[in-house]
């Protein structure tokens, strides 16, 4: 048995001599390996992003909003006539066992002032449960309480952006702001969440008790109505049953006939995420097939060039056999050569893939995520291809008869 | 005891429907320390004979004892080991591996022998020194003259301490002066390093360096004579 280092050195000689040929042969592997890297980078990046979005949106979330209404054959836009009420929210809480938390929600853009500072932001009227539904946290101060709701307290929780715009470096807790002229005491500061997936600043808003909002801040022609009801299902298994229960209940409450369209809409965010995940999966599958095909083609290319190499070097094989190489020595030498060829392709492909993924991140504004797993996978695959497709030429070389091989010109 | 002993060796080749007898029952004994010229016209069977005693080919029938061991039934991979340990080859076309330095070419038999790298290099340097190529170790074969290439091949043949050197028309590609120089090395190998040498040639002046001349014709040995070798090739020039 000959030592690995010597075989390795011998294998590099012919690759070095035929540099151009070696690189061209590796091209298929380069493309394949880079496709593997990009596929996994984009796929994993997307799923990491979806998970992040889901986390900031809250999990197991259902959003109930008013649907479009038909008035004299004309279909109006969604929410034209607010159909959801505070009473609907109470009824859902009471009658739907799959619902964990429920928070009615109304919002309107208003001007907010503090001293000589002013800022236009979105004012959200809701209940304390909203924080639990969205998995949001209070950074400073406290959450709304049920007393705030029932007493219609003039208290507010503000987002980071609002705090910066109005107070700068001052501690906002306990200060009084005016929302549409009505004074509110700031009781809490929300933890910063940054932008959501649509690029919307999630820190630019104020939360107040919904009862106070309806009475003092929001101008609405439909008293007692809310824009939206947010619901958190008890757990991920109960989200679909919660959706059914709510639809059932609201149909009954709103007296929707069998042939009538619902005047409300239940959106299941988990389902939306599933759809997005499926899209990513399809994309990964596409890239995966590109990777598979080019690795296969690359493998055939390696086999081809190795067969050429064996023929070209028949005499060399004969010399080696005459001076004591066993057929296994010859086989290993050519196998290492093809392995090296594909492995170099794998490394170049890795570089190309990482570069490609970074370019996609930069120009396509997509999140990419390059894991060590994907690096190991692409290198492993290219190495495997080299062994599989290099085996036949190496085997063929090892079968040569030394006399014939020596006579070969 | 004979180092090489072949008994009644037959070798046939089939060409289409015809069977061609390359060796028709050849027997020969070469003792340790001999320097034998194998002569004959092409097609006489001398190359086939060399291939068989070189363990590159197997006879159809007959026995071949190398160093006392019958190797006719030895497996191919074992034959590689026998070649590596017992035989050194020198060919007409030098047969160095291209794009591989003189030193690495000489190291090759030891690579297949599993000798550690450091010892390999030392021994290869020593062998190159014996053939007078110190300073040319890192030259590629195409940077060496024909005579120098053949000397590298000789170094490769002796580096593994093989007792037998088989040379197949080693001077066939060389001019007369270089041929004589190369023959001087063979004489030295035989006399000073006590190598047993079998050398194929069809030139009488090359054969005259040898101690014994065996002549082949039509698959048989027709003449086997002792020869009084001329001393020192360079003096003959």
XYZ file of C-alpha atoms in Angstrom:
646
model
C 0.000 0.000 0.000
C 1.355 3.370 -0.905
C 1.060 6.386 1.294
C -1.635 8.947 0.716
C 0.634 11.970 0.376
C 2.610 10.464 -2.490
C -0.557 9.477 -4.344
C -1.953 12.921 -3.747
C 1.193 14.514 -5.169
C 1.085 12.264 -8.203
C -2.554 13.121 -8.785
C -1.899 16.852 -8.686
C 0.764 16.639 -11.395
C -1.607 15.914 -14.264
C -4.189 18.385 -12.972
C -1.545 21.097 -12.831
C -0.294 20.289 -16.302
C -3.784 20.500 -17.815
C -4.938 23.544 -15.850
C -7.439 24.835 -18.376
C -8.873 21.409 -19.001
C -9.191 20.737 -15.290
C -11.063 23.964 -14.658
C -13.410 23.455 -17.613
C -14.086 19.935 -16.436
C -14.908 21.226 -12.986
C -17.362 23.759 -14.394
C -20.386 21.513 -14.013
C -19.427 20.814 -10.425
C -18.784 24.528 -9.842
C -22.283 25.387 -11.035
C -23.830 22.510 -9.139
C -22.096 23.263 -5.866
C -22.893 26.969 -6.103
C -26.534 26.149 -6.842
C -26.625 23.995 -3.719
C -25.214 26.869 -1.658
C -27.583 29.455 -3.135
C -30.574 27.142 -2.831
C -29.972 26.532 0.835
C -28.997 30.150 1.513
C -32.165 31.537 -0.052
C -34.395 28.809 1.329
C -33.064 29.006 4.852
C -32.921 32.802 4.693
C -36.586 32.927 3.706
C -37.692 30.552 6.405
C -35.667 32.418 9.028
C -37.361 35.623 7.883
C -40.802 34.047 7.934
C -40.180 32.796 11.434
C -39.053 36.243 12.522
C -42.107 37.867 10.947
C -44.306 35.315 12.625
C -42.702 36.023 15.960
C -43.304 39.770 15.678
C -46.834 39.202 14.485
C -47.619 36.728 17.215
C -48.329 33.097 16.636
C -51.682 31.359 16.205
C -53.202 34.670 15.252
C -56.619 35.210 13.668
C -57.663 38.633 12.467
C -61.361 39.320 12.087
C -62.289 42.391 10.091
C -65.358 43.789 8.360
C -65.849 42.466 4.865
C -67.169 44.384 1.919
C -70.881 44.970 1.861
C -73.213 45.009 -1.096
C -75.526 47.966 -1.258
C -78.078 47.877 -4.081
C -75.894 45.601 -6.172
C -72.807 47.757 -5.697
C -70.049 46.063 -3.767
C -68.306 48.477 -1.471
C -64.754 48.196 -0.231
C -63.811 46.255 2.825
C -64.689 47.996 6.058
C -66.939 50.513 4.371
C -69.538 49.679 6.927
C -67.986 48.487 10.164
C -69.882 45.347 11.048
C -67.929 44.192 14.068
C -68.812 45.445 17.510
C -67.493 45.274 21.034
C -70.384 42.906 21.743
C -69.163 40.528 19.028
C -65.830 40.449 20.794
C -67.463 39.658 24.139
C -69.579 36.930 22.523
C -66.521 35.308 20.922
C -64.722 35.352 24.245
C -67.685 33.680 25.916
C -68.696 31.116 23.293
C -65.595 29.983 21.432
C -63.632 27.429 23.508
C -60.655 27.346 21.120
C -59.951 31.042 21.599
C -57.173 31.902 24.019
C -57.079 35.686 23.984
C -59.226 38.238 22.262
C -58.673 41.939 21.706
C -60.965 44.293 19.781
C -58.999 46.937 17.926
C -59.719 50.278 16.305
C -57.218 52.706 14.965
C -57.018 56.115 13.420
C -54.217 58.490 12.523
C -54.044 61.523 14.835
C -51.794 64.393 15.678
C -50.054 63.988 19.018
C -48.431 66.872 20.884
C -46.120 67.256 23.860
C -45.067 70.747 24.772
C -43.939 72.319 21.519
C -43.296 68.930 19.858
C -45.871 67.300 17.642
C -46.049 64.070 15.659
C -48.634 62.360 13.499
C -49.055 58.719 14.306
C -51.478 55.849 14.417
C -53.609 55.624 17.566
C -54.715 52.103 18.404
C -57.548 51.525 20.810
C -57.525 48.037 22.242
C -57.533 45.973 25.433
C -54.659 44.642 27.610
C -54.878 41.220 25.911
C -53.527 42.737 22.699
C -50.005 42.518 24.094
C -50.391 38.803 24.678
C -51.888 38.208 21.245
C -49.042 39.925 19.442
C -46.418 38.637 21.885
C -45.323 42.206 22.537
C -43.565 43.389 25.648
C -43.602 46.570 27.666
C -40.099 47.956 28.094
C -40.845 50.618 30.705
C -43.922 51.267 32.810
C -46.993 49.053 32.667
C -49.556 47.534 30.305
C -53.176 48.671 30.148
C -55.373 47.153 32.853
C -59.003 46.039 32.742
C -59.759 48.994 35.034
C -58.346 51.318 32.388
C -60.854 49.806 29.953
C -63.875 49.970 32.232
C -62.976 53.418 33.645
C -62.133 54.802 30.186
C -58.840 56.017 31.646
C -56.900 58.540 29.613
C -53.674 56.541 29.577
C -51.369 55.619 26.691
C -48.588 53.211 25.835
C -46.242 54.581 23.230
C -43.916 53.038 20.682
C -40.236 53.828 20.482
C -40.473 56.088 17.441
C -43.186 58.186 19.052
C -41.147 58.457 22.257
C -38.114 59.649 20.296
C -40.083 62.165 18.270
C -41.926 63.670 21.200
C -39.609 63.297 24.170
C -36.149 62.850 22.742
C -34.013 61.702 25.645
C -36.613 62.437 28.331
C -38.217 59.608 30.301
C -41.722 59.444 28.805
C -43.385 57.637 31.708
C -45.813 59.840 33.650
C -45.764 62.683 31.107
C -48.919 63.936 29.515
C -49.415 64.044 25.759
C -52.359 65.418 23.856
C -53.961 63.150 21.297
C -56.308 65.126 19.104
C -56.443 67.677 21.894
C -57.316 65.175 24.638
C -54.670 64.812 27.376
C -53.354 61.257 27.953
C -50.867 60.134 30.574
C -48.077 57.930 29.247
C -47.943 54.753 31.344
C -45.729 52.494 29.255
C -43.107 52.276 26.545
C -43.170 49.344 24.104
C -40.155 47.255 23.346
C -38.688 48.170 19.962
C -39.582 45.778 17.130
C -38.150 47.531 14.090
C -39.679 47.202 10.658
C -42.038 44.442 9.669
C -41.752 42.437 6.440
C -43.478 45.181 4.454
C -41.031 47.813 5.678
C -43.589 49.339 8.016
C -42.250 50.894 11.233
C -43.818 48.842 13.993
C -42.707 51.289 16.675
C -44.595 54.273 15.325
C -47.885 54.112 17.194
C -49.728 54.652 20.455
C -51.986 52.237 22.301
C -54.894 53.547 24.374
C -57.887 51.804 25.980
C -60.451 51.087 23.265
C -63.303 52.487 25.342
C -61.524 55.808 25.804
C -60.696 55.871 22.111
C -64.251 55.317 21.025
C -65.569 57.966 23.360
C -62.935 60.711 23.078
C -60.599 60.187 20.131
C -62.056 58.312 17.184
C -64.765 59.977 15.196
C -67.092 57.237 14.002
C -70.594 57.219 12.606
C -71.163 53.756 13.978
C -70.893 53.828 17.760
C -69.781 50.615 19.422
C -68.081 49.236 16.321
C -64.457 48.185 16.050
C -62.139 47.928 13.016
C -60.841 44.563 13.877
C -60.939 41.779 16.417
C -57.627 40.053 17.056
C -57.772 36.537 18.375
C -55.089 34.211 19.587
C -56.034 30.551 19.466
C -55.217 28.449 22.527
C -52.508 26.604 20.627
C -51.415 25.800 17.094
C -53.780 22.817 16.901
C -56.834 24.810 17.818
C -56.346 27.589 15.281
C -58.556 26.013 12.642
C -61.293 25.079 15.109
C -61.151 28.645 16.479
C -61.604 29.934 12.935
C -64.669 27.703 12.482
C -66.204 28.588 15.827
C -65.834 32.314 15.221
C -67.250 32.131 11.702
C -70.196 30.104 12.972
C -70.890 32.472 15.848
C -70.594 35.678 13.842
C -72.841 34.286 11.091
C -75.480 33.654 13.705
C -75.016 37.015 15.407
C -75.027 38.981 12.156
C -77.949 36.942 10.845
C -76.237 35.950 7.605
C -78.467 33.742 5.449
C -77.223 30.623 3.657
C -76.832 32.366 0.320
C -75.603 35.653 1.677
C -71.990 36.748 1.735
C -70.402 37.167 5.141
C -70.093 40.774 6.280
C -66.892 39.873 8.096
C -63.676 38.159 7.224
C -61.514 35.858 9.316
C -57.881 35.823 8.256
C -55.647 33.056 9.469
C -52.078 34.342 9.567
C -50.641 30.906 10.132
C -52.181 29.864 6.859
C -50.621 32.858 5.112
C -47.265 31.842 6.494
C -47.790 28.300 5.257
C -48.442 29.644 1.782
C -45.281 31.715 1.922
C -43.334 28.698 3.125
C -44.659 26.657 0.244
C -43.527 29.299 -2.213
C -40.054 29.174 -0.731
C -40.142 25.379 -0.915
C -41.016 25.495 -4.608
C -38.166 27.887 -5.232
C -35.741 25.673 -3.316
C -36.932 22.673 -5.291
C -36.234 24.503 -8.539
C -32.734 25.483 -7.438
C -32.278 21.983 -6.110
C -33.036 20.455 -9.487
C -30.616 22.863 -11.153
C -28.014 21.740 -8.642
C -28.816 18.090 -9.237
C -28.694 18.320 -13.001
C -25.460 20.292 -13.124
C -23.788 17.994 -10.620
C -24.811 15.056 -12.799
C -23.557 16.743 -15.948
C -20.399 17.749 -14.099
C -19.928 14.149 -13.036
C -20.254 12.915 -16.595
C -17.740 15.566 -17.659
C -15.282 14.310 -15.061
C -15.791 10.737 -16.205
C -15.203 11.781 -19.786
C -11.999 13.652 -19.082
C -10.723 10.901 -16.807
C -11.262 8.347 -19.561
C -9.289 10.595 -21.915
C -6.617 10.958 -19.278
C -6.343 7.196 -18.776
C -5.915 6.679 -22.516
C -3.364 9.484 -22.805
C -1.374 8.096 -19.940
C -1.538 4.420 -20.855
C 2.236 4.303 -21.141
C 2.688 5.947 -17.759
C 0.365 3.349 -16.249
C 2.456 0.619 -17.881
C 5.684 2.073 -16.440
C 4.167 2.305 -12.990
C 2.948 -1.278 -13.173
C 6.327 -2.522 -14.425
C 8.141 -0.978 -11.488
C 5.752 -2.376 -8.925
C 2.406 -0.585 -8.865
C -0.480 -2.896 -8.046
C -3.747 -2.446 -9.873
C -5.177 -1.012 -6.643
C -2.398 1.613 -6.588
C -3.339 2.703 -10.101
C -7.021 2.736 -9.242
C -6.458 4.865 -6.151
C -4.249 7.293 -8.063
C -6.915 7.971 -10.693
C -9.687 7.987 -8.134
C -7.896 10.627 -6.100
C -7.350 12.597 -9.277
C -11.071 12.678 -10.096
C -11.920 13.310 -6.459
C -9.529 16.233 -6.464
C -10.998 17.533 -9.695
C -14.520 17.510 -8.307
C -13.409 18.783 -4.921
C -11.659 21.771 -6.489
C -14.881 22.320 -8.419
C -16.744 22.116 -5.141
C -14.522 24.725 -3.504
C -14.749 27.096 -6.474
C -18.500 26.468 -6.496
C -18.618 27.262 -2.808
C -16.910 30.603 -3.429
C -19.209 31.304 -6.392
C -22.259 30.255 -4.383
C -21.445 32.430 -1.386
C -20.729 35.367 -3.711
C -23.967 34.686 -5.572
C -25.971 34.498 -2.364
C -24.458 37.795 -1.166
C -25.320 39.408 -4.512
C -28.900 38.161 -4.220
C -29.024 39.594 -0.720
C -27.640 42.920 -1.918
C -29.543 43.391 -5.174
C -32.622 41.280 -4.555
C -33.044 42.569 -0.986
C -33.664 39.047 0.222
C -32.485 37.529 3.438
C -29.944 34.779 2.798
C -28.535 32.474 5.385
C -25.390 30.430 4.704
C -25.111 27.588 7.166
C -22.130 25.348 7.748
C -24.476 22.500 6.883
C -24.918 23.815 3.347
C -21.152 24.188 2.950
C -20.540 20.632 4.117
C -23.376 19.377 1.943
C -22.136 21.018 -1.255
C -18.527 19.943 -0.701
C -19.637 16.464 0.266
C -21.812 16.145 -2.800
C -19.106 17.271 -5.192
C -16.643 14.871 -3.592
C -19.147 12.052 -3.892
C -19.692 12.854 -7.558
C -15.938 12.656 -8.125
C -15.742 9.212 -6.549
C -18.829 7.851 -8.307
C -17.955 9.108 -11.769
C -14.222 8.656 -11.346
C -14.544 5.024 -10.386
C -15.099 3.583 -13.853
C -12.089 5.306 -15.506
C -9.910 4.375 -12.528
C -11.129 0.801 -12.695
C -10.423 0.728 -16.421
C -6.882 2.005 -15.810
C -6.259 -0.636 -13.183
C -7.217 -3.413 -15.608
C -4.546 -2.461 -18.154
C -2.033 -5.112 -19.054
C 1.468 -3.770 -18.336
C 2.979 -5.162 -21.560
C 0.329 -3.613 -23.804
C 0.437 -0.411 -21.798
C 4.218 -0.180 -22.127
C 4.015 -0.687 -25.868
C 1.355 2.035 -26.226
C 2.531 5.125 -28.076
C 21.899 -21.873 -7.255
C 20.442 -20.237 -10.325
C 18.849 -16.860 -9.761
C 16.687 -17.188 -12.858
C 15.655 -20.599 -14.097
C 13.117 -21.209 -16.834
C 12.108 -24.726 -17.784
C 10.458 -25.632 -21.049
C 8.529 -22.401 -21.427
C 5.872 -22.166 -24.140
C 4.099 -18.985 -25.092
C 1.495 -18.700 -27.812
C -0.461 -15.832 -29.300
C -3.718 -16.265 -31.102
C -4.245 -14.118 -34.151
C -7.632 -14.790 -35.636
C -7.776 -18.546 -36.112
C -4.047 -19.064 -36.178
C -1.998 -19.854 -33.133
C 1.468 -18.392 -33.241
C 4.205 -19.938 -31.113
C 6.395 -17.150 -29.750
C 8.362 -19.493 -27.496
C 8.527 -23.181 -28.272
C 9.719 -24.689 -25.030
C 12.675 -22.584 -23.918
C 14.859 -23.540 -20.984
C 17.597 -21.310 -19.596
C 19.458 -20.790 -16.379
C 21.054 -17.505 -15.320
C 23.187 -17.547 -12.218
C 23.699 -14.729 -9.810
C 26.287 -12.246 -11.041
C 25.944 -13.090 -14.714
C 25.757 -10.461 -17.460
C 23.796 -11.961 -20.315
C 23.066 -10.511 -23.747
C 19.853 -11.780 -25.303
C 20.124 -11.492 -29.056
C 18.024 -12.333 -32.046
C 16.081 -10.832 -34.925
C 12.715 -9.300 -34.289
C 10.076 -11.989 -33.971
C 12.640 -14.417 -32.619
C 10.908 -14.543 -29.234
C 13.504 -12.616 -27.235
C 11.065 -9.880 -26.179
C 8.463 -12.428 -25.137
C 11.141 -14.192 -23.157
C 12.140 -10.938 -21.458
C 8.506 -10.185 -20.609
C 8.180 -13.564 -18.961
C 11.355 -13.356 -16.918
C 10.336 -9.768 -16.127
C 7.110 -11.143 -14.576
C 5.093 -8.973 -16.926
C 3.679 -11.941 -18.796
C 2.907 -15.562 -18.010
C 3.846 -18.590 -20.085
C 1.230 -21.019 -21.392
C 3.192 -23.888 -19.935
C 6.526 -24.470 -18.255
C 8.038 -23.265 -15.019
C 9.858 -20.134 -14.011
C 11.869 -20.079 -10.810
C 12.998 -16.636 -9.700
C 15.305 -16.737 -6.702
C 14.211 -20.329 -6.090
C 10.491 -19.657 -6.148
C 8.196 -20.853 -8.898
C 6.153 -17.837 -9.854
C 4.105 -19.255 -12.708
C 0.994 -19.493 -10.575
C 1.508 -16.236 -8.700
C -1.382 -13.753 -8.731
C -1.003 -10.498 -10.681
C -0.834 -8.239 -7.640
C 1.800 -10.487 -6.085
C 3.775 -10.259 -9.336
C 3.802 -6.473 -8.874
C 5.505 -7.021 -5.544
C 7.976 -9.472 -7.074
C 8.844 -6.984 -9.835
C 9.225 -4.249 -7.287
C 11.529 -6.224 -5.023
C 13.545 -8.418 -7.380
C 13.654 -6.729 -10.781
C 14.799 -3.421 -12.157
C 13.740 -2.440 -15.671
C 15.568 -0.338 -18.222
C 13.733 0.228 -21.493
C 14.693 1.311 -24.970
C 12.457 4.407 -24.816
C 13.745 5.310 -21.302
C 10.129 5.239 -20.075
C 10.464 7.953 -17.504
C 7.240 9.541 -16.364
C 6.997 12.915 -18.045
C 6.516 16.135 -16.076
C 7.963 14.385 -13.076
C 11.471 15.274 -11.956
C 14.408 12.875 -12.187
C 14.375 12.533 -8.411
C 10.664 11.702 -8.289
C 11.086 9.184 -11.103
C 13.808 7.423 -9.159
C 11.694 7.524 -5.993
C 8.794 5.793 -7.716
C 9.667 2.117 -7.008
C 10.092 2.994 -3.342
C 6.695 4.726 -3.257
C 5.066 1.445 -4.263
C 7.225 -0.260 -1.686
C 5.981 1.875 1.180
C 9.348 3.359 2.105
C 8.988 6.595 4.108
C 9.467 9.845 2.214
C 12.692 10.908 3.879
C 14.495 7.628 3.275
C 13.121 7.578 -0.254
C 14.685 10.909 -1.097
C 18.017 9.959 0.452
C 18.210 6.706 -1.460
C 17.119 8.300 -4.730
C 19.814 10.976 -4.346
C 22.360 8.258 -3.708
C 21.249 6.313 -6.805
C 21.440 9.438 -8.940
C 24.926 10.055 -7.575
C 25.977 6.559 -8.668
C 24.864 7.261 -12.262
C 26.579 10.653 -12.136
C 23.519 12.880 -12.229
C 24.057 14.852 -9.022
C 22.766 18.375 -9.658
C 20.167 17.231 -12.172
C 17.762 15.851 -9.576
C 15.063 18.399 -10.217
C 15.256 18.392 -13.986
C 12.227 17.112 -15.854
C 12.878 14.272 -18.352
C 12.513 16.695 -21.284
C 15.327 18.790 -19.815
C 17.728 15.848 -19.949
C 19.609 14.338 -22.876
C 18.867 10.789 -24.004
C 21.910 9.421 -22.189
C 20.984 11.276 -19.043
C 17.425 9.982 -19.237
C 18.671 6.435 -19.565
C 20.919 6.993 -16.561
C 17.880 8.152 -14.581
C 16.172 4.924 -15.670
C 19.196 2.932 -14.479
C 19.098 4.747 -11.160
C 15.422 3.854 -10.903
C 16.223 0.207 -11.624
C 18.836 -0.083 -8.875
C 17.289 2.111 -6.207
C 15.185 -0.671 -4.696
C 18.231 -2.975 -4.396
C 16.742 -5.425 -6.889
C 19.245 -8.235 -7.604
C 18.257 -8.493 -11.289
C 18.361 -5.775 -13.924
C 16.437 -6.415 -17.143
C 17.310 -4.088 -19.984
C 15.338 -4.107 -23.204
C 17.535 -2.566 -25.917
C 18.751 0.157 -23.544
C 20.975 1.721 -26.200
C 18.497 1.490 -29.068
C 17.653 5.185 -28.937
C 21.151 6.465 -28.229
C 24.071 7.443 -30.416
C 27.155 5.263 -30.374
C 29.192 7.317 -27.940
C 26.352 7.613 -25.444
C 25.574 3.933 -25.942
C 29.068 3.004 -24.834
C 28.841 5.295 -21.838
C 25.583 3.656 -20.807
C 27.104 0.222 -21.288
C 29.919 1.274 -18.948
C 27.299 1.772 -16.268
C 25.949 -1.704 -16.851
C 29.429 -3.159 -16.572
C 29.883 -1.284 -13.311
C 26.537 -2.475 -12.014
C 27.543 -6.033 -12.787
C 31.077 -5.926 -11.469
C 30.875 -3.554 -8.549
C 27.296 -3.856 -7.394
C 27.085 -7.559 -8.270
C 23.837 -7.134 -10.169
C 22.659 -9.905 -12.425
C 21.892 -8.372 -15.796
C 19.935 -9.631 -18.795
C 20.153 -7.262 -21.711
C 18.349 -7.489 -25.035
C 20.204 -6.099 -28.012
C 20.735 -6.825 -31.658
C 24.002 -4.976 -31.935
C 27.131 -7.081 -31.685
C 29.275 -4.275 -30.233
C 26.789 -3.832 -27.382
C 26.644 -7.585 -26.797
C 30.427 -7.655 -26.611
C 30.232 -5.962 -23.184
C 28.449 -9.023 -21.822
C 29.908 -12.187 -20.315
C 27.462 -14.519 -22.018
C 25.478 -14.313 -25.239
C 22.193 -16.143 -25.779
C 20.758 -16.140 -29.295
C 17.082 -16.642 -30.120
C 15.583 -17.725 -33.399
C 11.998 -18.669 -34.181
C 11.051 -19.209 -30.565
C 14.055 -21.303 -29.622
C 17.511 -20.698 -28.218
C 19.926 -21.575 -30.972
C 23.195 -20.520 -29.397
C 24.404 -19.988 -25.829
C 28.054 -18.971 -25.578
C 30.404 -17.463 -23.019
C 32.042 -14.225 -24.112
C 35.202 -12.534 -23.048
C 33.896 -9.050 -22.381
C 35.771 -6.011 -23.572
C 36.907 -3.760 -20.785
C 35.523 -0.270 -20.423
C 33.340 1.112 -23.164
C 34.946 4.516 -23.256
C 38.253 2.939 -24.298
C 36.504 1.331 -27.227
C 35.369 4.654 -28.631
